Amino acid sequence: MTAAAKVEESLFQNRYLLDADNPHIRIRDPEICVTSCATKQCAVCCPAGCYTVEGGKVMLTTDGCLECGTCRVVCDTHINVEWEYPRSGYGIQYKFG
């Protein structure tokens, strides 16, 4: 990997084994995101782009999550993100360490 490589190119090298029946992240109360959260920090700060805003509603897609925990840190006002590490064998597999 060269110094000029884009983040997206590096992220593409990683692999992710999705645990569809047991997601490691969830939004506790989606209605709080719609009615009480004006900034939608999770959608702005997630480096993997797992959170998006569609019509004022926060949507979460856990595949591709880098397991960095940024979402639970930035949701400090409403504490509306439930996050834990994926079960053994699932989640991200970093190619470059």
Short mmCIF file of N, CA and C in Angstrom, two decimals:
data_model
loop_
_atom_site.label_atom_id
_atom_site.label_comp_id
_atom_site.label_asym_id
_atom_site.label_seq_id
_atom_site.Cartn_x
_atom_site.Cartn_y
_atom_site.Cartn_z
N MET A 1 0.85 -1.18 0.00
CA MET A 1 0.00 0.00 0.00
C MET A 1 0.89 1.23 0.00
N THR A 2 0.63 2.15 -0.90
CA THR A 2 1.43 3.37 -0.98
C THR A 2 0.83 4.45 -0.10
N ALA A 3 1.64 5.47 0.16
CA ALA A 3 1.19 6.57 1.00
C ALA A 3 0.05 7.34 0.34
N ALA A 4 -0.03 7.29 -0.97
CA ALA A 4 -1.06 8.03 -1.69
C ALA A 4 -2.37 7.26 -1.82
N ALA A 5 -2.46 6.07 -1.25
CA ALA A 5 -3.69 5.27 -1.35
C ALA A 5 -4.84 5.96 -0.64
N LYS A 6 -6.00 5.89 -1.22
CA LYS A 6 -7.19 6.48 -0.61
C LYS A 6 -7.71 5.57 0.48
N VAL A 7 -8.39 6.16 1.43
CA VAL A 7 -8.97 5.40 2.54
C VAL A 7 -9.92 4.34 2.01
N GLU A 8 -10.74 4.71 1.04
CA GLU A 8 -11.71 3.77 0.49
C GLU A 8 -11.03 2.54 -0.10
N GLU A 9 -9.88 2.76 -0.77
CA GLU A 9 -9.15 1.64 -1.36
C GLU A 9 -8.61 0.71 -0.28
N SER A 10 -8.14 1.28 0.81
CA SER A 10 -7.63 0.46 1.92
C SER A 10 -8.76 -0.30 2.59
N LEU A 11 -9.89 0.35 2.79
CA LEU A 11 -11.03 -0.31 3.42
C LEU A 11 -11.55 -1.46 2.56
N PHE A 12 -11.46 -1.33 1.25
CA PHE A 12 -11.93 -2.36 0.35
C PHE A 12 -11.13 -3.65 0.51
N GLN A 13 -9.89 -3.54 0.98
CA GLN A 13 -9.04 -4.70 1.17
C GLN A 13 -9.47 -5.56 2.37
N ASN A 14 -10.16 -4.95 3.32
CA ASN A 14 -10.62 -5.67 4.51
C ASN A 14 -11.78 -6.59 4.15
N ARG A 15 -11.99 -7.59 4.96
CA ARG A 15 -13.11 -8.50 4.79
C ARG A 15 -13.98 -8.43 6.02
N TYR A 16 -15.26 -8.71 5.83
CA TYR A 16 -16.21 -8.61 6.92
C TYR A 16 -17.14 -9.80 6.88
N LEU A 17 -17.21 -10.52 7.98
CA LEU A 17 -18.12 -11.65 8.08
C LEU A 17 -19.32 -11.21 8.91
N LEU A 18 -20.44 -11.05 8.24
CA LEU A 18 -21.66 -10.53 8.85
C LEU A 18 -22.36 -11.61 9.67
N ASP A 19 -22.72 -11.26 10.88
CA ASP A 19 -23.51 -12.13 11.76
C ASP A 19 -24.96 -11.63 11.69
N ALA A 20 -25.66 -12.04 10.66
CA ALA A 20 -26.99 -11.50 10.35
C ALA A 20 -28.00 -11.69 11.48
N ASP A 21 -27.89 -12.78 12.22
CA ASP A 21 -28.86 -13.06 13.28
C ASP A 21 -28.51 -12.39 14.60
N ASN A 22 -27.32 -11.80 14.70
CA ASN A 22 -26.88 -11.23 15.96
C ASN A 22 -26.03 -9.97 15.70
N PRO A 23 -26.64 -8.87 15.24
CA PRO A 23 -25.87 -7.66 14.97
C PRO A 23 -25.22 -7.11 16.24
N HIS A 24 -24.01 -6.60 16.11
CA HIS A 24 -23.28 -6.11 17.28
C HIS A 24 -23.59 -4.65 17.60
N ILE A 25 -24.31 -3.98 16.71
CA ILE A 25 -24.73 -2.60 16.94
C ILE A 25 -26.22 -2.51 16.67
N ARG A 26 -26.88 -1.69 17.46
CA ARG A 26 -28.28 -1.39 17.15
C ARG A 26 -28.63 -0.03 17.72
N ILE A 27 -29.60 0.59 17.12
CA ILE A 27 -30.14 1.85 17.63
C ILE A 27 -31.23 1.47 18.61
N ARG A 28 -31.08 1.89 19.86
CA ARG A 28 -32.04 1.48 20.90
C ARG A 28 -33.45 1.93 20.59
N ASP A 29 -33.63 3.21 20.28
CA ASP A 29 -34.96 3.75 19.99
C ASP A 29 -34.86 4.65 18.76
N PRO A 30 -35.17 4.14 17.58
CA PRO A 30 -35.06 4.93 16.35
C PRO A 30 -35.85 6.24 16.38
N GLU A 31 -36.91 6.28 17.15
CA GLU A 31 -37.74 7.49 17.22
C GLU A 31 -36.97 8.65 17.86
N ILE A 32 -36.06 8.36 18.78
CA ILE A 32 -35.25 9.41 19.40
C ILE A 32 -34.42 10.12 18.34
N CYS A 33 -33.87 9.36 17.40
CA CYS A 33 -33.07 9.95 16.32
C CYS A 33 -33.90 10.92 15.48
N VAL A 34 -35.15 10.59 15.27
CA VAL A 34 -36.03 11.42 14.44
C VAL A 34 -36.49 12.65 15.20
N THR A 35 -36.92 12.48 16.44
CA THR A 35 -37.56 13.58 17.16
C THR A 35 -36.62 14.41 18.02
N SER A 36 -35.54 13.83 18.50
CA SER A 36 -34.71 14.53 19.49
C SER A 36 -33.30 14.84 19.05
N CYS A 37 -32.80 14.20 18.02
CA CYS A 37 -31.40 14.39 17.62
C CYS A 37 -31.34 15.25 16.36
N ALA A 38 -30.91 16.48 16.55
CA ALA A 38 -30.84 17.42 15.42
C ALA A 38 -29.58 17.23 14.59
N THR A 39 -28.49 16.78 15.20
CA THR A 39 -27.21 16.75 14.50
C THR A 39 -26.89 15.43 13.81
N LYS A 40 -27.49 14.34 14.24
CA LYS A 40 -27.25 13.01 13.65
C LYS A 40 -25.74 12.72 13.57
N GLN A 41 -25.04 12.89 14.71
CA GLN A 41 -23.59 12.75 14.76
C GLN A 41 -23.10 11.41 14.26
N CYS A 42 -23.84 10.35 14.52
CA CYS A 42 -23.39 9.02 14.09
C CYS A 42 -23.22 8.96 12.57
N ALA A 43 -24.14 9.58 11.84
CA ALA A 43 -24.07 9.57 10.38
C ALA A 43 -22.92 10.44 9.87
N VAL A 44 -22.56 11.45 10.63
CA VAL A 44 -21.47 12.35 10.22
C VAL A 44 -20.11 11.75 10.55
N CYS A 45 -20.00 11.08 11.68
CA CYS A 45 -18.69 10.65 12.19
C CYS A 45 -18.28 9.22 11.88
N CYS A 46 -19.18 8.35 11.53
CA CYS A 46 -18.81 6.95 11.29
C CYS A 46 -17.85 6.85 10.11
N PRO A 47 -16.61 6.39 10.34
CA PRO A 47 -15.65 6.33 9.25
C PRO A 47 -15.99 5.29 8.18
N ALA A 48 -16.82 4.32 8.51
CA ALA A 48 -17.20 3.29 7.55
C ALA A 48 -18.51 3.61 6.83
N GLY A 49 -19.18 4.67 7.24
CA GLY A 49 -20.44 5.05 6.60
C GLY A 49 -21.58 4.10 6.90
N CYS A 50 -21.56 3.49 8.07
CA CYS A 50 -22.62 2.53 8.44
C CYS A 50 -23.94 3.23 8.73
N TYR A 51 -23.88 4.50 9.10
CA TYR A 51 -25.09 5.27 9.42
C TYR A 51 -25.38 6.24 8.28
N THR A 52 -26.64 6.29 7.86
CA THR A 52 -27.08 7.26 6.87
C THR A 52 -28.38 7.87 7.35
N VAL A 53 -28.72 9.02 6.82
CA VAL A 53 -29.98 9.69 7.18
C VAL A 53 -30.86 9.72 5.93
N GLU A 54 -32.04 9.17 6.07
CA GLU A 54 -33.01 9.13 4.98
C GLU A 54 -34.33 9.67 5.48
N GLY A 55 -34.70 10.84 4.99
CA GLY A 55 -35.95 11.46 5.42
C GLY A 55 -35.99 11.78 6.90
N GLY A 56 -34.86 12.14 7.47
CA GLY A 56 -34.79 12.45 8.89
C GLY A 56 -34.60 11.25 9.79
N LYS A 57 -34.70 10.06 9.22
CA LYS A 57 -34.54 8.82 9.98
C LYS A 57 -33.13 8.28 9.81
N VAL A 58 -32.50 7.86 10.92
CA VAL A 58 -31.16 7.30 10.86
C VAL A 58 -31.27 5.82 10.53
N MET A 59 -30.55 5.42 9.48
CA MET A 59 -30.53 4.03 9.04
C MET A 59 -29.16 3.45 9.38
N LEU A 60 -29.13 2.21 9.84
CA LEU A 60 -27.89 1.55 10.24
C LEU A 60 -27.69 0.28 9.42
N THR A 61 -26.52 0.16 8.82
CA THR A 61 -26.10 -1.05 8.12
C THR A 61 -24.82 -1.50 8.79
N THR A 62 -24.85 -2.64 9.46
CA THR A 62 -23.69 -3.05 10.26
C THR A 62 -22.57 -3.69 9.46
N ASP A 63 -22.86 -4.20 8.26
CA ASP A 63 -21.77 -4.79 7.48
C ASP A 63 -20.83 -3.68 7.01
N GLY A 64 -19.56 -3.93 7.20
CA GLY A 64 -18.54 -2.93 6.89
C GLY A 64 -18.09 -2.15 8.10
N CYS A 65 -18.69 -2.40 9.25
CA CYS A 65 -18.32 -1.69 10.49
C CYS A 65 -16.86 -1.97 10.83
N LEU A 66 -16.13 -0.93 11.19
CA LEU A 66 -14.72 -1.06 11.55
C LEU A 66 -14.51 -1.40 13.02
N GLU A 67 -15.60 -1.47 13.78
CA GLU A 67 -15.56 -1.79 15.21
C GLU A 67 -14.73 -0.79 16.00
N CYS A 68 -14.79 0.48 15.60
CA CYS A 68 -14.00 1.52 16.26
C CYS A 68 -14.73 2.11 17.47
N GLY A 69 -16.05 2.02 17.50
CA GLY A 69 -16.81 2.54 18.62
C GLY A 69 -17.13 4.02 18.54
N THR A 70 -16.82 4.65 17.43
CA THR A 70 -17.08 6.08 17.28
C THR A 70 -18.55 6.41 17.51
N CYS A 71 -19.45 5.59 17.00
CA CYS A 71 -20.88 5.87 17.10
C CYS A 71 -21.34 5.95 18.56
N ARG A 72 -20.84 5.08 19.40
CA ARG A 72 -21.28 5.11 20.79
C ARG A 72 -20.67 6.28 21.55
N VAL A 73 -19.52 6.77 21.09
CA VAL A 73 -18.89 7.92 21.73
C VAL A 73 -19.60 9.22 21.34
N VAL A 74 -19.93 9.38 20.05
CA VAL A 74 -20.55 10.63 19.61
C VAL A 74 -22.03 10.73 19.97
N CYS A 75 -22.67 9.62 20.27
CA CYS A 75 -24.07 9.66 20.70
C CYS A 75 -24.13 9.83 22.21
N ASP A 76 -23.49 10.90 22.69
CA ASP A 76 -23.37 11.11 24.13
C ASP A 76 -24.56 11.85 24.74
N THR A 77 -25.35 12.51 23.95
CA THR A 77 -26.51 13.22 24.48
C THR A 77 -27.66 12.27 24.77
N HIS A 78 -27.96 11.41 23.82
CA HIS A 78 -29.11 10.51 23.95
C HIS A 78 -28.73 9.09 24.33
N ILE A 79 -27.46 8.75 24.21
CA ILE A 79 -26.95 7.40 24.51
C ILE A 79 -27.89 6.36 23.90
N ASN A 80 -28.06 6.48 22.59
CA ASN A 80 -29.05 5.68 21.88
C ASN A 80 -28.43 4.58 21.01
N VAL A 81 -27.12 4.38 21.13
CA VAL A 81 -26.46 3.33 20.37
C VAL A 81 -26.03 2.22 21.32
N GLU A 82 -26.48 1.03 21.04
CA GLU A 82 -26.06 -0.15 21.81
C GLU A 82 -24.99 -0.85 20.98
N TRP A 83 -23.79 -1.00 21.54
CA TRP A 83 -22.64 -1.49 20.79
C TRP A 83 -21.88 -2.51 21.62
N GLU A 84 -21.50 -3.60 20.99
CA GLU A 84 -20.62 -4.60 21.62
C GLU A 84 -19.79 -5.23 20.52
N TYR A 85 -18.69 -5.87 20.89
CA TYR A 85 -17.89 -6.53 19.87
C TYR A 85 -18.68 -7.70 19.28
N PRO A 86 -18.48 -8.00 18.00
CA PRO A 86 -19.15 -9.14 17.39
C PRO A 86 -18.72 -10.46 18.03
N ARG A 87 -19.56 -11.48 17.86
CA ARG A 87 -19.20 -12.81 18.35
C ARG A 87 -17.90 -13.26 17.69
N SER A 88 -17.24 -14.17 18.34
CA SER A 88 -15.97 -14.70 17.84
C SER A 88 -16.14 -15.25 16.42
N GLY A 89 -15.22 -14.85 15.56
CA GLY A 89 -15.26 -15.32 14.18
C GLY A 89 -16.02 -14.40 13.24
N TYR A 90 -16.75 -13.44 13.78
CA TYR A 90 -17.52 -12.51 12.95
C TYR A 90 -16.90 -11.12 13.04
N GLY A 91 -17.34 -10.26 12.14
CA GLY A 91 -16.87 -8.87 12.15
C GLY A 91 -15.78 -8.63 11.13
N ILE A 92 -15.00 -7.61 11.38
CA ILE A 92 -13.99 -7.19 10.40
C ILE A 92 -12.72 -8.02 10.51
N GLN A 93 -12.12 -8.26 9.38
CA GLN A 93 -10.82 -8.93 9.30
C GLN A 93 -9.92 -7.99 8.52
N TYR A 94 -9.00 -7.35 9.24
CA TYR A 94 -8.12 -6.36 8.62
C TYR A 94 -7.01 -7.03 7.83
N LYS A 95 -6.84 -6.59 6.60
CA LYS A 95 -5.78 -7.15 5.77
C LYS A 95 -4.42 -6.57 6.14
N PHE A 96 -4.39 -5.29 6.52
CA PHE A 96 -3.13 -4.62 6.79
C PHE A 96 -2.90 -4.41 8.28
N GLY A 97 -3.30 -5.34 9.11
CA GLY A 97 -3.00 -5.25 10.53
C GLY A 97 -4.14 -4.91 11.36
#
